[in-house]
Amino acid sequence: MEYNEIKPHKELEPFIHSYWELKGDEPDRQWERNFPDGCAGLVMNLGDTCLTDNGLVSMEFGRTYAVGAMTSFKDSFIDSNTHLAGVCLKPATFANFFNYMAQNELTNSTVELKRSDSFDVDKTLKDTFNHFNQFFINRNKSKKNQLQSVIRDIHSSNGQLSIYELSKRHYTTVRQLERNFKTHIGISPKEYSNIIRFQNALSMIKSSSKNRSLLDIAFECGYYDHSHLTNEIKRKTGLLPSDF
């Protein structure tokens, strides 16, 4: 499998994490698993029909799909004829480019976009990332992300700030914060914080020495004990900490 990832045009960096392209090769015939990161995205299929969402959705050639924020893992089947190109948006930026739907309607889903909201298949095949840059620069309706400062606080605390503390810091109510997150990200601020905390714990597990216990990592990341951390990793990845 060949996978490439690049940064977007500088003008788009506040809204887009990266562009990516995936091509299967001869030995590939396997399910690839993605873990939740709190981000929405877009995918265009440039190859044979591709199964995603754990086999429940078929992505067809030349079609563009919106992928909502995930709360658990998602498997896609990759073989030698797979060719996908996609975009990882930053949290709460989908509405900067699309008047499509509230993000909670997309959570854990892959939905085909109407043609007027889709990438051009010929331009994507000819010069993928340049076409993506032009597409998003032309569609960017706002230079603001009203949840940016809240998201920044969640990341800087590795997901360990309470929702009450977040609402107090940003002069809003818990209820209003929950409404804004569900509309613009698709999940609650608590679930988003849990994902960032899980991502931090997973990174520590992958990089830690064998002398560091799971209990130490659990406490540092704000879990009650190692069982709490193990259950959270299993829920979001389908795997155990020892599998990483």
Coordinates of C-alpha atoms in Angstrom, one line a residue:
M1 CA 0.0 0.0 0.0
E2 CA 1.3 3.4 -1.0
Y3 CA 0.2 6.4 1.2
N4 CA 1.1 10.0 0.8
E5 CA 0.1 13.0 2.9
I6 CA 0.8 16.7 2.4
K7 CA -0.2 20.0 4.0
P8 CA -2.7 22.3 2.3
H9 CA -2.0 25.7 0.9
K10 CA -1.0 28.2 3.6
E11 CA -4.3 30.0 3.3
L12 CA -6.1 26.8 4.3
E13 CA -4.0 25.7 7.2
P14 CA -6.3 27.1 9.8
F15 CA -9.1 24.8 8.5
I16 CA -7.4 21.7 7.0
H17 CA -5.0 19.3 8.6
S18 CA -3.8 17.6 5.5
Y19 CA -4.5 16.0 2.1
W20 CA -3.8 12.3 1.5
E21 CA -3.7 9.8 -1.2
L22 CA -3.8 6.0 -0.8
K23 CA -3.1 3.4 -3.6
G24 CA -3.3 -0.3 -3.1
D25 CA -0.7 -2.6 -4.6
E26 CA -0.5 -6.3 -5.5
P27 CA -0.1 -7.9 -2.0
D28 CA -2.9 -5.8 -0.5
R29 CA -6.2 -7.5 0.3
Q30 CA -7.0 -6.5 3.8
W31 CA -9.1 -4.4 6.1
E32 CA -7.4 -1.2 7.3
R33 CA -8.6 0.3 10.6
N34 CA -8.9 4.0 11.4
F35 CA -9.2 5.3 15.0
P36 CA -11.3 8.3 16.1
D37 CA -9.6 11.7 16.1
G38 CA -12.6 14.1 16.4
C39 CA -12.2 15.3 12.8
A40 CA -14.5 15.1 9.8
G41 CA -13.1 14.7 6.3
L42 CA -13.8 14.1 2.6
V43 CA -12.9 11.1 0.4
M44 CA -13.0 10.7 -3.4
N45 CA -12.8 7.2 -4.9
L46 CA -10.5 7.1 -7.9
G47 CA -10.4 3.3 -8.2
D48 CA -12.6 0.3 -7.9
T49 CA -15.6 0.2 -5.6
C50 CA -14.3 0.4 -2.0
L51 CA -16.1 -0.9 1.1
T52 CA -15.9 1.2 4.2
D53 CA -17.7 1.8 7.5
N54 CA -17.0 -1.9 8.5
G55 CA -18.4 -3.1 5.2
L56 CA -21.7 -1.2 5.4
V57 CA -20.9 1.5 2.7
S58 CA -19.7 1.1 -0.9
M59 CA -17.8 4.0 -2.3
E60 CA -18.1 4.2 -6.1
F61 CA -15.6 5.5 -8.6
G62 CA -15.7 9.3 -9.2
R63 CA -17.9 10.0 -6.2
T64 CA -17.0 12.3 -3.3
Y65 CA -18.1 11.4 0.3
A66 CA -18.3 13.3 3.5
V67 CA -16.9 11.4 6.5
G68 CA -18.2 12.4 9.9
A69 CA -16.4 12.4 13.2
M70 CA -16.0 9.0 14.6
T71 CA -16.5 7.7 18.2
S72 CA -15.2 4.3 17.5
F73 CA -12.9 2.5 14.9
K74 CA -13.8 2.2 11.3
D75 CA -12.5 -0.5 8.8
S76 CA -12.1 -0.1 5.1
F77 CA -11.2 -2.9 2.6
I78 CA -8.0 -2.2 0.6
D79 CA -6.9 -4.2 -2.4
S80 CA -4.7 -3.8 -5.4
N81 CA -7.3 -1.7 -7.3
T82 CA -8.0 0.7 -4.4
H83 CA -7.2 4.4 -5.1
L84 CA -8.6 7.0 -2.7
A85 CA -7.8 10.7 -2.2
G86 CA -9.0 12.6 0.8
V87 CA -9.0 15.6 3.1
C88 CA -8.7 15.7 6.9
L89 CA -10.5 18.8 8.1
K90 CA -9.7 20.4 11.4
P91 CA -12.5 20.2 14.0
A92 CA -15.6 22.4 13.5
T93 CA -14.5 23.6 10.0
F94 CA -16.9 21.6 7.8
A95 CA -19.3 24.6 7.7
N96 CA -16.6 26.9 6.4
F97 CA -16.9 25.1 3.1
F98 CA -20.4 23.4 3.0
N99 CA -24.0 24.3 3.7
Y100 CA -24.7 20.6 4.0
M101 CA -26.0 19.5 7.4
A102 CA -25.4 19.7 11.1
Q103 CA -22.4 17.5 11.9
N104 CA -24.3 15.3 14.3
E105 CA -26.2 14.0 11.3
L106 CA -22.8 12.7 9.9
T107 CA -21.3 11.2 13.1
N108 CA -19.9 7.7 12.4
S109 CA -21.2 7.9 8.9
T110 CA -19.9 8.1 5.3
V111 CA -22.4 10.0 3.0
E112 CA -22.1 10.8 -0.7
L113 CA -22.1 14.5 -1.5
K114 CA -24.2 16.0 -4.2
R115 CA -22.3 16.8 -7.4
S116 CA -22.2 20.5 -6.8
D117 CA -20.3 19.9 -3.5
S118 CA -18.0 17.2 -5.0
F119 CA -14.5 17.3 -6.4
D120 CA -14.0 17.1 -10.2
V121 CA -12.8 13.6 -11.0
D122 CA -10.7 14.6 -14.0
K123 CA -9.0 17.4 -12.2
T124 CA -8.4 15.2 -9.2
L125 CA -6.8 12.5 -11.3
K126 CA -4.7 15.0 -13.2
D127 CA -3.4 17.0 -10.2
T128 CA -5.0 15.9 -7.0
F129 CA -3.6 18.3 -4.4
N130 CA -3.6 21.4 -6.5
H131 CA -7.3 20.8 -7.4
F132 CA -8.1 20.3 -3.7
N133 CA -6.4 23.6 -2.8
Q134 CA -8.3 25.5 -5.5
F135 CA -11.6 23.8 -4.5
F136 CA -11.3 24.9 -0.9
I137 CA -9.9 28.3 -1.5
N138 CA -12.9 29.1 -3.8
R139 CA -15.4 27.7 -1.2
N140 CA -14.1 29.2 2.0
K141 CA -17.0 31.3 3.3
S142 CA -15.5 32.4 6.7
K143 CA -12.1 33.0 8.2
K144 CA -13.4 32.1 11.7
N145 CA -13.8 29.0 13.7
Q146 CA -16.0 29.9 16.7
L147 CA -14.9 26.8 18.6
Q148 CA -11.2 27.2 18.0
S149 CA -10.3 28.6 21.4
V150 CA -12.3 25.9 23.2
I151 CA -10.7 23.2 21.1
R152 CA -7.2 24.7 21.8
D153 CA -7.9 24.4 25.6
I154 CA -9.0 20.8 25.2
H155 CA -5.9 19.9 23.4
S156 CA -3.5 21.8 25.7
S157 CA -5.0 19.9 28.7
N158 CA -4.9 16.6 26.7
G159 CA -8.7 16.3 27.2
Q160 CA -8.6 16.5 31.0
L161 CA -10.5 19.8 31.5
S162 CA -14.1 19.3 32.8
I163 CA -16.9 20.6 30.5
Y164 CA -18.0 22.9 33.3
E165 CA -14.5 24.4 33.5
L166 CA -14.4 24.8 29.7
S167 CA -17.8 26.6 29.6
K168 CA -16.7 28.9 32.5
R169 CA -13.4 29.8 30.7
H170 CA -15.3 30.7 27.6
Y171 CA -18.2 32.6 29.2
T172 CA -20.9 30.2 28.0
T173 CA -23.2 27.5 29.4
V174 CA -22.6 23.8 29.3
R175 CA -25.8 23.4 27.3
Q176 CA -24.8 26.0 24.7
L177 CA -21.3 24.4 24.4
E178 CA -22.9 21.0 23.8
R179 CA -25.2 22.4 21.2
N180 CA -22.3 24.1 19.4
F181 CA -20.1 20.9 19.4
K182 CA -22.9 18.7 18.1
T183 CA -23.7 21.2 15.3
H184 CA -20.1 21.9 14.2
I185 CA -18.2 18.8 15.2
G186 CA -20.9 16.1 15.5
I187 CA -20.1 14.9 19.0
S188 CA -20.4 16.4 22.5
P189 CA -17.5 18.3 24.1
K190 CA -17.2 15.5 26.6
E191 CA -16.8 12.9 23.8
Y192 CA -14.4 15.1 22.0
S193 CA -12.3 15.5 25.2
N194 CA -12.4 11.7 25.7
I195 CA -11.0 11.2 22.1
I196 CA -8.2 13.7 22.7
R197 CA -7.4 12.0 26.1
F198 CA -7.5 8.6 24.4
Q199 CA -5.2 9.8 21.6
N200 CA -2.7 11.1 24.2
A201 CA -2.8 7.8 26.1
L202 CA -2.3 5.7 23.0
S203 CA 0.7 7.8 21.9
M204 CA 2.2 7.3 25.4
I205 CA 1.6 3.5 25.2
K206 CA 3.3 3.3 21.8
S207 CA 6.3 5.4 22.8
S208 CA 6.8 4.3 26.4
S209 CA 9.5 2.0 27.7
K210 CA 8.6 -1.5 29.0
N211 CA 9.4 -0.3 32.5
R212 CA 6.4 2.1 32.4
S213 CA 3.2 0.4 33.7
L214 CA -0.2 0.9 32.1
L215 CA -1.4 2.1 35.5
D216 CA 1.1 5.0 35.5
I217 CA -0.1 6.0 32.0
A218 CA -3.7 5.7 33.1
F219 CA -3.2 8.0 36.1
E220 CA -1.2 10.5 34.1
C221 CA -3.9 10.7 31.4
G222 CA -6.8 11.1 33.9
Y223 CA -8.2 7.6 34.0
Y224 CA -9.4 6.0 37.2
D225 CA -7.2 2.9 36.8
H226 CA -5.7 0.7 34.1
S227 CA -9.0 -1.1 33.6
H228 CA -10.7 2.2 32.7
L229 CA -8.0 2.9 30.2
T230 CA -8.1 -0.6 28.7
N231 CA -11.8 -0.4 28.2
E232 CA -11.6 3.0 26.5
I233 CA -8.9 1.8 24.1
K234 CA -10.9 -1.3 23.3
R235 CA -14.0 0.7 22.7
K236 CA -12.3 3.1 20.3
T237 CA -9.9 0.7 18.5
G238 CA -11.3 -2.8 19.0
L239 CA -7.8 -3.7 20.4
L240 CA -6.1 -4.1 23.7
P241 CA -3.2 -1.9 24.9
S242 CA -0.9 -4.9 24.5
D243 CA -1.6 -5.0 20.8
F244 CA 0.2 -1.6 20.3

